[in-house]
Amino acid sequence: MLTGNIQRDEFGELCFAGQNVRSLAEEYGTPLYLMDADRIRFNCRLYRKAFQESFGENALPLYASKAASFRQICRIMAEEGLGIDTVSRGEIYTALSAGFPAEKIYFHGDGKTDEDIRYAVSARIGFFIVDNETELECLQAEAAAQGVRQKVLLRITPGIDPHTYEAVNTGKVDVKFGVPIAEGLGLRFVKKALAMDVIEVAGLHCHVGSMVFDEMVFEDTVDHMVSFMKELHNTLGFVTQELNLGGGYGVRYLESDKTIDIPARIKALAEHIRQRISEAGLSMPYILMEPGRSIVADAGMTVYTVSTVKHLTGLKNYVIIDGGMADNPRYCLYQAPYTALPVSCEEGSKEVFDLVGRCCESGDIIQPEVKLPANIKRGDLVAVCTTGAYNYSMASNYNRLGRPPVVMLQGGEHFVAVRRETLEDLCALDV
Ligand SMILES: *Cc1c(COP(=O)(O)O)cnc(C)c1O
């Protein structure tokens, strides 16, 4: 099976986290997001342990909460001892209202508003990850007004191509995020930050992309960042205390995708960092990384009921389901691959179908050309795997569809972490 938490029982029925998917669908209805909390915790511990073994106490993994942000996930992150990375007041509020410690919240974003800055400073979050010089000026003014000394990391674009999809490529020199090292822009940015009296520059941040599989991407990033750290040290006397290397490890969406051995990668990366830091004559900074997808993706599965099967003889076959781009826009956005499985027994002949949604767009495709039972029919259940990251968090109410609930599976039990949106919810903001 694609991930360790997917099995079939003796009747060929699909099980997720050891629980029967059909029974869960009957109890909670479809479309349904399932989240395997034990798997999320397992992934958190994988990072914590790898960090501890590779860096000792001098490092912290942060969960990039944009991958899936709701209170129950934030509680898990608090319990597992990770930090949280946020990109909006909404994500900060979600974390704080779940009891997540403010000092372990990092605030990202290339377009923070005055209101965002005011809110985050007054919430006393740990760190701003400052994207640009305008933000620096606004943050200085706001922190001064509130009498707060604000710790920050400065987002730097190292100029790396991580060879991933264009839409999630954030390392190249001319992307919209951060300030490039190139053209002396990075140096000017740091200098400006150091001149601000209520801003405390703890270090640097970079994030080169998502769905990164290539071995050397983080190593290349480190090379660029360490040489920049050396330049800062030599020209400004600035010591980078914290170095955040961003997120981005890829996960398996298809059987043909590679499995990344994250602990082994982190261990190799740590060796590389130590070597480069020592060659540069610097002292080892506190290391942060921001995994999102690799913590929650394989903890997720979405379950749908088939509404219609269309055989356009000689042309195409469609399986149309009761969800679609409103609960999973990722194929529409960047042709993201997915594995779809029938929930009941997989025996018998197969046919190729486009698995499509119920929204009024021809582009409402979950996945083209998936193999499903030839006799699939209305009422049958289909599961789409590896939907834990960027599915619930990207869901919309397009066509006024209510967003599905998130049901958490933990230790053989199940409970609602986010309830299903009702018709009243859909009109709750309307006057
Ligand atoms: C999206 C993002 C992450 C998380 O990326 P994953 O691929 O989900 O691990 C981390 N840091 C920043 C700045 C991001 O934009």
PDB file of N, CA and C and ligand atoms in Angstrom, residues 64 66 108 155 205 207 210-211 246-249 290-293 390, ligand 1:
ATOM      1  N   ALA A  64       4.631  23.852   9.745  1.00  0.00           N
ATOM      2  CA  ALA A  64       4.090  24.889   8.865  1.00  0.00           C
ATOM      3  C   ALA A  64       2.584  24.713   8.810  1.00  0.00           C
ATOM      4  N   LYS A  66       0.115  26.151   7.604  1.00  0.00           N
ATOM      5  CA  LYS A  66      -0.712  26.344   6.401  1.00  0.00           C
ATOM      6  C   LYS A  66      -1.076  25.011   5.759  1.00  0.00           C
ATOM      7  N   HIS A 108       5.077  34.372   9.316  1.00  0.00           N
ATOM      8  CA  HIS A 108       5.549  34.562   7.953  1.00  0.00           C
ATOM      9  C   HIS A 108       4.651  35.475   7.157  1.00  0.00           C
ATOM     10  N   ARG A 155      13.893  37.055   6.000  1.00  0.00           N
ATOM     11  CA  ARG A 155      13.745  36.077   4.920  1.00  0.00           C
ATOM     12  C   ARG A 155      14.618  36.440   3.731  1.00  0.00           C
ATOM     13  N   HIS A 205      16.190  33.427   7.610  1.00  0.00           N
ATOM     14  CA  HIS A 205      15.275  32.387   7.146  1.00  0.00           C
ATOM     15  C   HIS A 205      15.398  32.242   5.644  1.00  0.00           C
ATOM     16  N   HIS A 207      13.517  29.535   2.403  1.00  0.00           N
ATOM     17  CA  HIS A 207      12.645  28.397   2.069  1.00  0.00           C
ATOM     18  C   HIS A 207      12.679  28.292   0.558  1.00  0.00           C
ATOM     19  N   SER A 210       8.694  23.465  -2.191  1.00  0.00           N
ATOM     20  CA  SER A 210       7.936  22.373  -1.597  1.00  0.00           C
ATOM     21  C   SER A 210       8.029  21.166  -2.522  1.00  0.00           C
ATOM     22  N   MET A 211       7.718  19.996  -1.999  1.00  0.00           N
ATOM     23  CA  MET A 211       7.810  18.743  -2.774  1.00  0.00           C
ATOM     24  C   MET A 211       9.229  18.562  -3.322  1.00  0.00           C
ATOM     25  N   GLY A 246      13.635  26.420   6.317  1.00  0.00           N
ATOM     26  CA  GLY A 246      12.358  26.249   5.620  1.00  0.00           C
ATOM     27  C   GLY A 246      11.859  24.820   5.620  1.00  0.00           C
ATOM     28  N   GLY A 247      10.832  24.596   4.799  1.00  0.00           N
ATOM     29  CA  GLY A 247      10.216  23.263   4.746  1.00  0.00           C
ATOM     30  C   GLY A 247      10.478  22.629   3.406  1.00  0.00           C
ATOM     31  N   GLY A 248       9.687  21.643   3.089  1.00  0.00           N
ATOM     32  CA  GLY A 248       9.701  21.221   1.710  1.00  0.00           C
ATOM     33  C   GLY A 248       9.944  19.784   1.346  1.00  0.00           C
ATOM     34  N   TYR A 249      10.249  18.885   2.312  1.00  0.00           N
ATOM     35  CA  TYR A 249      10.481  17.499   1.885  1.00  0.00           C
ATOM     36  C   TYR A 249       9.233  16.927   1.203  1.00  0.00           C
ATOM     37  N   GLU A 290      10.950  23.938   8.766  1.00  0.00           N
ATOM     38  CA  GLU A 290       9.502  24.146   8.813  1.00  0.00           C
ATOM     39  C   GLU A 290       8.742  23.145   7.965  1.00  0.00           C
ATOM     40  N   PRO A 291       8.747  21.889   8.338  1.00  0.00           N
ATOM     41  CA  PRO A 291       7.986  20.918   7.548  1.00  0.00           C
ATOM     42  C   PRO A 291       6.477  21.107   7.716  1.00  0.00           C
ATOM     43  N   GLY A 292       5.755  21.031   6.642  1.00  0.00           N
ATOM     44  CA  GLY A 292       4.290  21.057   6.693  1.00  0.00           C
ATOM     45  C   GLY A 292       3.767  19.749   6.120  1.00  0.00           C
ATOM     46  N   ARG A 293       3.915  19.637   4.818  1.00  0.00           N
ATOM     47  CA  ARG A 293       3.418  18.476   4.090  1.00  0.00           C
ATOM     48  C   ARG A 293       3.899  17.142   4.688  1.00  0.00           C
ATOM     49  N   TYR A 390      -2.678  20.546   2.656  1.00  0.00           N
ATOM     50  CA  TYR A 390      -3.171  21.451   1.609  1.00  0.00           C
ATOM     51  C   TYR A 390      -4.467  20.968   0.974  1.00  0.00           C
TER      52      TYR A 390
HETATM   53  C1  LIG B   1       4.856  26.253   2.570  1.00  0.00           C
HETATM   54  C2  LIG B   1       5.986  26.605   3.421  1.00  0.00           C
HETATM   55  C3  LIG B   1       6.545  25.649   4.275  1.00  0.00           C
HETATM   56  C4  LIG B   1       6.090  24.225   4.327  1.00  0.00           C
HETATM   57  O1  LIG B   1       6.377  23.538   3.150  1.00  0.00           O
HETATM   58  P1  LIG B   1       6.066  21.977   3.028  1.00  0.00           P
HETATM   59  O2  LIG B   1       6.372  21.659   1.633  1.00  0.00           O
HETATM   60  O3  LIG B   1       4.619  21.808   3.347  1.00  0.00           O
HETATM   61  O4  LIG B   1       6.939  21.268   3.991  1.00  0.00           O
HETATM   62  C5  LIG B   1       7.563  26.059   5.104  1.00  0.00           C
HETATM   63  N1  LIG B   1       8.022  27.329   5.090  1.00  0.00           N
HETATM   64  C6  LIG B   1       7.498  28.264   4.283  1.00  0.00           C
HETATM   65  C7  LIG B   1       8.030  29.642   4.328  1.00  0.00           C
HETATM   66  C8  LIG B   1       6.483  27.942   3.408  1.00  0.00           C
HETATM   67  O5  LIG B   1       5.991  28.876   2.598  1.00  0.00           O
END
